[in-house]
């Protein structure tokens, strides 16, 4: 890369959180049309943050020549849905990301992504017939501590990944395709496992919504409301942006009804690209947000 990566990381991801590492890795796997994604978290102790190792693997297309060329150049994107920066967040937390990727049946591309990354450093070898897929191994954690235990907790990560990728998981369900994200952790000798599957999602009802201003080609509200045990009470209210979701408060927290699992998802082509480069904030004016709400 011609851009100095350390400066780009600080510029675009200065206010990131560790969970964004998982978001960006899963997003890249989904872009590669993966249907099976595995996240493995290994940590000797919370007081030894430097021992954190995260391994993320998938059965996607792999780093083909085209995909690797795009990976190697910041801002190299095909459309407004992509920003071409997400992988930089890895370097906020790990000094090194080792990548092993199989593609086109007989090719394997191996490289390390770090601040000295150069496109021509990748090694390509011929292998016997091998299913496509990619494995990222992130090591040498750079911070002195992990800010929140939830960031490496499979229970919390499953919930956060569901919220972040509800649009693409719901689309897979509608197309009768199953996408699974398996999250495993071994922390201080204790193992935990959770699986997120598109098949778990409720069937959403969709209705067209009239907008009071001429901002949208079409605005659709997809929703589901079903009774559950009080302990399973949940609410997802969000805008679908670039196959991800960004929170939009339609019911204030103090008015959340107990005993219901509710999903409200606003969908419009107009929303695509309406996030900043780090995907942390919606790129909408206060007036636009008020109108949508």
mmCIF file of C-alpha atoms in Angstrom:
data_model
loop_
_atom_site.group_PDB
_atom_site.id
_atom_site.type_symbol
_atom_site.label_atom_id
_atom_site.label_comp_id
_atom_site.label_asym_id
_atom_site.label_seq_id
_atom_site.Cartn_x
_atom_site.Cartn_y
_atom_site.Cartn_z
ATOM 1 C CA UNK A 1 0.000 0.000 0.000
ATOM 2 C CA UNK A 2 1.304 3.446 -0.851
ATOM 3 C CA UNK A 3 -0.582 5.102 2.019
ATOM 4 C CA UNK A 4 1.193 4.931 5.399
ATOM 5 C CA UNK A 5 -1.060 2.512 7.229
ATOM 6 C CA UNK A 6 -0.328 3.704 10.755
ATOM 7 C CA UNK A 7 -1.514 7.210 9.869
ATOM 8 C CA UNK A 8 -4.610 5.923 8.042
ATOM 9 C CA UNK A 9 -5.565 3.770 11.042
ATOM 10 C CA UNK A 10 -5.379 6.744 13.412
ATOM 11 C CA UNK A 11 -7.248 9.003 10.997
ATOM 12 C CA UNK A 12 -10.258 6.764 10.343
ATOM 13 C CA UNK A 13 -10.513 4.504 13.395
ATOM 14 C CA UNK A 14 -9.334 6.596 16.343
ATOM 15 C CA UNK A 15 -12.615 5.963 18.198
ATOM 16 C CA UNK A 16 -13.160 2.323 17.282
ATOM 17 C CA UNK A 17 -13.885 -0.616 19.589
ATOM 18 C CA UNK A 18 -12.587 -4.193 19.512
ATOM 19 C CA UNK A 19 -15.935 -5.558 18.338
ATOM 20 C CA UNK A 20 -15.403 -3.711 15.049
ATOM 21 C CA UNK A 21 -12.648 -6.222 14.249
ATOM 22 C CA UNK A 22 -15.316 -8.932 14.198
ATOM 23 C CA UNK A 23 -17.760 -6.758 12.244
ATOM 24 C CA UNK A 24 -15.268 -6.033 9.463
ATOM 25 C CA UNK A 25 -13.992 -9.603 9.219
ATOM 26 C CA UNK A 26 -17.532 -10.988 9.014
ATOM 27 C CA UNK A 27 -18.499 -8.320 6.470
ATOM 28 C CA UNK A 28 -15.564 -9.343 4.259
ATOM 29 C CA UNK A 29 -16.558 -13.011 4.574
ATOM 30 C CA UNK A 30 -20.126 -12.204 3.570
ATOM 31 C CA UNK A 31 -18.864 -10.132 0.621
ATOM 32 C CA UNK A 32 -16.952 -13.248 -0.433
ATOM 33 C CA UNK A 33 -20.278 -15.142 -0.400
ATOM 34 C CA UNK A 34 -19.358 -17.280 2.600
ATOM 35 C CA UNK A 35 -22.158 -19.336 4.153
ATOM 36 C CA UNK A 36 -20.105 -20.649 7.076
ATOM 37 C CA UNK A 37 -18.044 -18.305 9.254
ATOM 38 C CA UNK A 38 -16.153 -19.323 12.384
ATOM 39 C CA UNK A 39 -14.758 -17.009 15.048
ATOM 40 C CA UNK A 40 -12.319 -18.478 17.587
ATOM 41 C CA UNK A 41 -11.127 -16.406 20.533
ATOM 42 C CA UNK A 42 -8.282 -17.531 22.762
ATOM 43 C CA UNK A 43 -7.219 -15.578 25.847
ATOM 44 C CA UNK A 44 -5.154 -16.874 28.756
ATOM 45 C CA UNK A 45 -6.499 -14.281 31.185
ATOM 46 C CA UNK A 46 -8.165 -10.861 31.091
ATOM 47 C CA UNK A 47 -5.149 -9.549 32.959
ATOM 48 C CA UNK A 48 -2.934 -10.760 30.104
ATOM 49 C CA UNK A 49 -4.474 -8.945 27.145
ATOM 50 C CA UNK A 50 -1.315 -9.505 25.105
ATOM 51 C CA UNK A 51 -2.214 -13.221 24.904
ATOM 52 C CA UNK A 52 -5.389 -12.566 22.911
ATOM 53 C CA UNK A 53 -5.489 -14.420 19.594
ATOM 54 C CA UNK A 54 -8.482 -14.225 17.263
ATOM 55 C CA UNK A 55 -8.918 -16.622 14.339
ATOM 56 C CA UNK A 56 -11.685 -16.036 11.791
ATOM 57 C CA UNK A 57 -12.278 -18.474 8.935
ATOM 58 C CA UNK A 58 -14.877 -18.824 6.210
ATOM 59 C CA UNK A 59 -15.825 -20.836 3.137
ATOM 60 C CA UNK A 60 -16.032 -17.851 0.815
ATOM 61 C CA UNK A 61 -14.430 -17.300 -2.580
ATOM 62 C CA UNK A 62 -11.033 -16.572 -1.114
ATOM 63 C CA UNK A 63 -8.482 -13.942 -2.092
ATOM 64 C CA UNK A 64 -8.680 -14.224 -5.849
ATOM 65 C CA UNK A 65 -6.388 -11.944 -7.834
ATOM 66 C CA UNK A 66 -9.182 -9.394 -8.177
ATOM 67 C CA UNK A 67 -10.163 -9.446 -4.512
ATOM 68 C CA UNK A 68 -6.539 -9.263 -3.365
ATOM 69 C CA UNK A 69 -5.850 -6.299 -5.644
ATOM 70 C CA UNK A 70 -8.753 -4.435 -4.051
ATOM 71 C CA UNK A 71 -7.594 -5.427 -0.566
ATOM 72 C CA UNK A 72 -4.167 -4.005 -1.349
ATOM 73 C CA UNK A 73 -5.439 -0.539 -2.275
ATOM 74 C CA UNK A 74 -7.307 1.734 0.101
ATOM 75 C CA UNK A 75 -10.561 3.223 -1.234
ATOM 76 C CA UNK A 76 -10.605 0.772 -4.169
ATOM 77 C CA UNK A 77 -14.343 0.016 -4.334
ATOM 78 C CA UNK A 78 -16.940 -0.812 -6.959
ATOM 79 C CA UNK A 79 -19.889 1.028 -5.445
ATOM 80 C CA UNK A 80 -21.107 3.235 -2.604
ATOM 81 C CA UNK A 81 -21.875 0.229 -0.419
ATOM 82 C CA UNK A 82 -18.173 -0.297 0.278
ATOM 83 C CA UNK A 83 -15.669 2.112 1.790
ATOM 84 C CA UNK A 84 -12.405 0.266 1.135
ATOM 85 C CA UNK A 85 -11.104 0.906 4.654
ATOM 86 C CA UNK A 86 -12.593 -1.676 7.021
ATOM 87 C CA UNK A 87 -9.520 -3.902 7.252
ATOM 88 C CA UNK A 88 -7.544 -1.033 8.809
ATOM 89 C CA UNK A 89 -9.408 -1.572 12.076
ATOM 90 C CA UNK A 90 -7.510 -4.854 12.519
ATOM 91 C CA UNK A 91 -4.327 -2.843 13.014
ATOM 92 C CA UNK A 92 -5.900 -0.803 15.810
ATOM 93 C CA UNK A 93 -5.719 -3.894 17.998
ATOM 94 C CA UNK A 94 -3.277 -6.378 16.489
ATOM 95 C CA UNK A 95 0.254 -5.884 15.209
ATOM 96 C CA UNK A 96 -0.076 -8.811 12.855
ATOM 97 C CA UNK A 97 -2.776 -10.545 10.827
ATOM 98 C CA UNK A 98 -1.696 -13.746 9.091
ATOM 99 C CA UNK A 99 -3.847 -14.653 6.107
ATOM 100 C CA UNK A 100 -4.152 -18.039 4.397
ATOM 101 C CA UNK A 101 -6.611 -18.168 1.538
ATOM 102 C CA UNK A 102 -7.582 -20.922 -0.901
ATOM 103 C CA UNK A 103 -9.237 -20.031 -4.185
ATOM 104 C CA UNK A 104 -9.956 -21.294 -7.670
ATOM 105 C CA UNK A 105 -9.629 -24.931 -6.507
ATOM 106 C CA UNK A 106 -5.823 -25.190 -6.720
ATOM 107 C CA UNK A 107 -4.335 -21.910 -5.459
ATOM 108 C CA UNK A 108 -3.295 -20.774 -1.996
ATOM 109 C CA UNK A 109 -2.344 -17.169 -1.196
ATOM 110 C CA UNK A 110 -0.478 -16.509 2.067
ATOM 111 C CA UNK A 111 0.514 -13.097 3.408
ATOM 112 C CA UNK A 112 0.765 -11.023 6.560
ATOM 113 C CA UNK A 113 -1.203 -7.816 6.940
ATOM 114 C CA UNK A 114 0.637 -5.321 9.122
ATOM 115 C CA UNK A 115 1.863 -1.739 8.918
ATOM 116 C CA UNK A 116 4.613 -2.807 6.500
ATOM 117 C CA UNK A 117 2.229 -4.646 4.186
ATOM 118 C CA UNK A 118 3.108 -4.628 0.508
ATOM 119 C CA UNK A 119 1.056 -6.264 -2.231
ATOM 120 C CA UNK A 120 3.996 -8.124 -3.752
ATOM 121 C CA UNK A 121 4.856 -9.820 -0.432
ATOM 122 C CA UNK A 122 2.079 -12.393 -0.844
ATOM 123 C CA UNK A 123 3.112 -15.938 -1.745
ATOM 124 C CA UNK A 124 1.002 -18.034 -4.099
ATOM 125 C CA UNK A 125 1.394 -21.784 -4.270
ATOM 126 C CA UNK A 126 -0.314 -24.562 -6.196
ATOM 127 C CA UNK A 127 -2.175 -27.125 -4.093
ATOM 128 C CA UNK A 128 -4.238 -30.203 -4.718
ATOM 129 C CA UNK A 129 -7.972 -29.671 -5.014
ATOM 130 C CA UNK A 130 -9.051 -27.585 -2.034
ATOM 131 C CA UNK A 131 -12.335 -25.919 -1.123
ATOM 132 C CA UNK A 132 -12.146 -22.145 -1.244
ATOM 133 C CA UNK A 133 -12.015 -20.152 1.947
ATOM 134 C CA UNK A 134 -9.930 -17.796 4.032
ATOM 135 C CA UNK A 135 -8.461 -17.855 7.537
ATOM 136 C CA UNK A 136 -7.304 -14.737 9.388
ATOM 137 C CA UNK A 137 -5.169 -15.210 12.493
ATOM 138 C CA UNK A 138 -4.818 -12.001 14.505
ATOM 139 C CA UNK A 139 -2.097 -11.890 17.136
ATOM 140 C CA UNK A 140 0.169 -9.546 19.122
ATOM 141 C CA UNK A 141 -2.632 -7.555 20.710
ATOM 142 C CA UNK A 142 -1.418 -3.974 21.032
ATOM 143 C CA UNK A 143 -3.416 -2.510 23.928
ATOM 144 C CA UNK A 144 -2.742 -2.990 27.633
ATOM 145 C CA UNK A 145 -6.241 -4.279 28.350
ATOM 146 C CA UNK A 146 -9.515 -5.333 26.784
ATOM 147 C CA UNK A 147 -11.950 -2.499 27.442
ATOM 148 C CA UNK A 148 -15.021 -4.709 27.901
ATOM 149 C CA UNK A 149 -15.312 -8.432 28.495
ATOM 150 C CA UNK A 150 -18.375 -8.386 26.242
ATOM 151 C CA UNK A 151 -16.070 -7.776 23.280
ATOM 152 C CA UNK A 152 -14.790 -11.361 23.531
ATOM 153 C CA UNK A 153 -17.904 -12.982 25.003
ATOM 154 C CA UNK A 154 -19.694 -15.278 22.497
ATOM 155 C CA UNK A 155 -23.102 -14.481 24.030
ATOM 156 C CA UNK A 156 -22.621 -10.735 23.583
ATOM 157 C CA UNK A 157 -20.919 -11.091 20.209
ATOM 158 C CA UNK A 158 -23.772 -13.173 18.861
ATOM 159 C CA UNK A 159 -26.224 -10.433 19.798
ATOM 160 C CA UNK A 160 -24.039 -7.661 18.351
ATOM 161 C CA UNK A 161 -23.416 -9.542 15.104
ATOM 162 C CA UNK A 162 -27.153 -10.177 14.753
ATOM 163 C CA UNK A 163 -27.870 -6.468 15.176
ATOM 164 C CA UNK A 164 -25.089 -5.436 12.784
ATOM 165 C CA UNK A 165 -25.884 -7.897 9.990
ATOM 166 C CA UNK A 166 -29.644 -8.303 10.317
ATOM 167 C CA UNK A 167 -30.333 -7.091 6.739
ATOM 168 C CA UNK A 168 -28.008 -9.574 5.015
ATOM 169 C CA UNK A 169 -28.997 -12.459 7.298
ATOM 170 C CA UNK A 170 -32.662 -11.721 6.704
ATOM 171 C CA UNK A 171 -32.064 -11.607 2.951
ATOM 172 C CA UNK A 172 -30.392 -15.027 3.144
ATOM 173 C CA UNK A 173 -33.401 -16.387 5.050
ATOM 174 C CA UNK A 174 -35.804 -14.986 2.440
ATOM 175 C CA UNK A 175 -33.759 -16.672 -0.293
ATOM 176 C CA UNK A 176 -33.815 -19.931 1.699
ATOM 177 C CA UNK A 177 -30.042 -19.856 2.119
ATOM 178 C CA UNK A 178 -28.521 -20.601 5.492
ATOM 179 C CA UNK A 179 -25.658 -18.475 6.786
ATOM 180 C CA UNK A 180 -24.104 -19.546 10.079
ATOM 181 C CA UNK A 181 -21.629 -17.703 12.284
ATOM 182 C CA UNK A 182 -20.062 -19.914 14.963
ATOM 183 C CA UNK A 183 -18.414 -18.095 17.863
ATOM 184 C CA UNK A 184 -16.122 -20.018 20.214
ATOM 185 C CA UNK A 185 -13.973 -18.751 23.050
ATOM 186 C CA UNK A 186 -11.503 -20.273 25.466
ATOM 187 C CA UNK A 187 -10.807 -17.693 28.146
ATOM 188 C CA UNK A 188 -8.988 -18.496 31.374
ATOM 189 C CA UNK A 189 -9.563 -22.174 30.575
ATOM 190 C CA UNK A 190 -13.336 -21.815 30.222
ATOM 191 C CA UNK A 191 -14.921 -22.644 26.864
ATOM 192 C CA UNK A 192 -18.059 -20.994 25.481
ATOM 193 C CA UNK A 193 -19.879 -21.538 22.195
ATOM 194 C CA UNK A 194 -22.731 -19.772 20.414
ATOM 195 C CA UNK A 195 -24.075 -20.156 16.870
ATOM 196 C CA UNK A 196 -25.924 -17.468 14.939
ATOM 197 C CA UNK A 197 -27.952 -18.768 12.002
ATOM 198 C CA UNK A 198 -30.093 -16.947 9.471
ATOM 199 C CA UNK A 199 -32.661 -19.707 10.016
ATOM 200 C CA UNK A 200 -33.257 -18.370 13.553
ATOM 201 C CA UNK A 201 -34.635 -15.082 12.308
ATOM 202 C CA UNK A 202 -38.392 -14.520 12.461
ATOM 203 C CA UNK A 203 -40.370 -14.019 9.267
ATOM 204 C CA UNK A 204 -40.703 -10.297 8.664
ATOM 205 C CA UNK A 205 -43.794 -8.559 7.324
ATOM 206 C CA UNK A 206 -43.015 -5.706 4.922
ATOM 207 C CA UNK A 207 -45.118 -2.633 4.226
ATOM 208 C CA UNK A 208 -44.466 0.411 2.056
ATOM 209 C CA UNK A 209 -44.213 3.663 3.964
ATOM 210 C CA UNK A 210 -44.931 7.130 2.597
ATOM 211 C CA UNK A 211 -42.248 9.685 3.376
ATOM 212 C CA UNK A 212 -43.274 13.273 4.209
ATOM 213 C CA UNK A 213 -40.345 14.531 2.132
ATOM 214 C CA UNK A 214 -39.098 13.519 -1.275
ATOM 215 C CA UNK A 215 -35.902 11.801 -0.147
ATOM 216 C CA UNK A 216 -36.424 8.185 -1.035
ATOM 217 C CA UNK A 217 -37.049 6.112 -4.125
ATOM 218 C CA UNK A 218 -39.013 3.735 -1.919
ATOM 219 C CA UNK A 219 -39.204 3.281 1.828
ATOM 220 C CA UNK A 220 -40.128 -0.096 3.268
ATOM 221 C CA UNK A 221 -40.656 -1.120 6.859
ATOM 222 C CA UNK A 222 -39.993 -4.777 7.647
ATOM 223 C CA UNK A 223 -41.100 -5.848 11.087
ATOM 224 C CA UNK A 224 -41.895 -8.715 13.420
ATOM 225 C CA UNK A 225 -43.553 -8.701 16.851
ATOM 226 C CA UNK A 226 -43.946 -11.927 18.783
ATOM 227 C CA UNK A 227 -44.559 -12.873 22.400
ATOM 228 C CA UNK A 228 -41.630 -14.460 24.278
ATOM 229 C CA UNK A 229 -40.638 -15.116 27.865
ATOM 230 C CA UNK A 230 -39.827 -11.899 29.735
ATOM 231 C CA UNK A 231 -36.149 -12.871 29.956
ATOM 232 C CA UNK A 232 -35.978 -13.026 26.133
ATOM 233 C CA UNK A 233 -37.398 -9.525 25.638
ATOM 234 C CA UNK A 234 -35.543 -7.781 22.809
ATOM 235 C CA UNK A 235 -35.868 -4.923 20.349
ATOM 236 C CA UNK A 236 -34.044 -4.261 17.110
ATOM 237 C CA UNK A 237 -34.970 -0.960 15.477
ATOM 238 C CA UNK A 238 -32.617 0.093 12.735
ATOM 239 C CA UNK A 239 -31.977 1.441 9.255
ATOM 240 C CA UNK A 240 -30.573 -0.989 6.697
ATOM 241 C CA UNK A 241 -27.405 0.551 5.251
ATOM 242 C CA UNK A 242 -25.129 -1.355 2.846
ATOM 243 C CA UNK A 243 -26.369 -4.752 4.087
ATOM 244 C CA UNK A 244 -25.752 -3.703 7.690
ATOM 245 C CA UNK A 245 -28.028 -2.052 10.213
ATOM 246 C CA UNK A 246 -27.616 1.161 12.161
ATOM 247 C CA UNK A 247 -29.749 1.784 15.265
ATOM 248 C CA UNK A 248 -32.759 4.072 14.956
ATOM 249 C CA UNK A 249 -34.838 4.636 18.068
ATOM 250 C CA UNK A 250 -38.534 4.133 17.336
ATOM 251 C CA UNK A 251 -39.454 3.185 20.904
ATOM 252 C CA UNK A 252 -37.616 4.819 23.809
ATOM 253 C CA UNK A 253 -35.809 2.438 26.163
ATOM 254 C CA UNK A 254 -38.089 3.206 29.083
ATOM 255 C CA UNK A 255 -41.096 2.206 26.967
ATOM 256 C CA UNK A 256 -39.790 -1.182 25.802
ATOM 257 C CA UNK A 257 -42.601 -3.675 26.538
ATOM 258 C CA UNK A 258 -41.541 -6.824 28.376
ATOM 259 C CA UNK A 259 -42.347 -10.229 26.940
ATOM 260 C CA UNK A 260 -41.939 -9.354 23.270
ATOM 261 C CA UNK A 261 -39.264 -9.881 20.628
ATOM 262 C CA UNK A 262 -39.578 -7.000 18.174
ATOM 263 C CA UNK A 263 -37.795 -6.098 14.967
ATOM 264 C CA UNK A 264 -38.295 -2.875 12.987
ATOM 265 C CA UNK A 265 -36.065 -2.465 9.941
ATOM 266 C CA UNK A 266 -36.302 0.500 7.563
ATOM 267 C CA UNK A 267 -35.066 -0.288 4.057
ATOM 268 C CA UNK A 268 -34.447 2.074 1.130
ATOM 269 C CA UNK A 269 -31.886 2.315 -1.660
ATOM 270 C CA UNK A 270 -31.451 5.942 -0.596
ATOM 271 C CA UNK A 271 -29.741 4.804 2.611
ATOM 272 C CA UNK A 272 -26.924 3.020 0.774
ATOM 273 C CA UNK A 273 -23.598 4.735 1.363
ATOM 274 C CA UNK A 274 -25.020 7.005 4.073
ATOM 275 C CA UNK A 275 -22.348 6.177 6.677
ATOM 276 C CA UNK A 276 -18.914 7.637 7.355
ATOM 277 C CA UNK A 277 -15.710 5.928 6.215
ATOM 278 C CA UNK A 278 -15.357 3.981 9.468
ATOM 279 C CA UNK A 279 -19.033 2.895 9.362
ATOM 280 C CA UNK A 280 -19.482 4.100 12.918
ATOM 281 C CA UNK A 281 -21.884 6.967 12.228
ATOM 282 C CA UNK A 282 -24.791 7.622 9.903
ATOM 283 C CA UNK A 283 -24.133 10.347 7.349
ATOM 284 C CA UNK A 284 -27.555 11.938 7.732
ATOM 285 C CA UNK A 285 -28.521 15.407 8.883
ATOM 286 C CA UNK A 286 -30.537 15.936 12.055
ATOM 287 C CA UNK A 287 -33.464 16.997 9.894
ATOM 288 C CA UNK A 288 -33.306 13.813 7.828
ATOM 289 C CA UNK A 289 -33.103 11.657 10.957
ATOM 290 C CA UNK A 290 -36.069 13.483 12.480
ATOM 291 C CA UNK A 291 -38.089 12.969 9.318
ATOM 292 C CA UNK A 292 -37.278 9.257 9.203
ATOM 293 C CA UNK A 293 -38.057 8.799 12.909
#
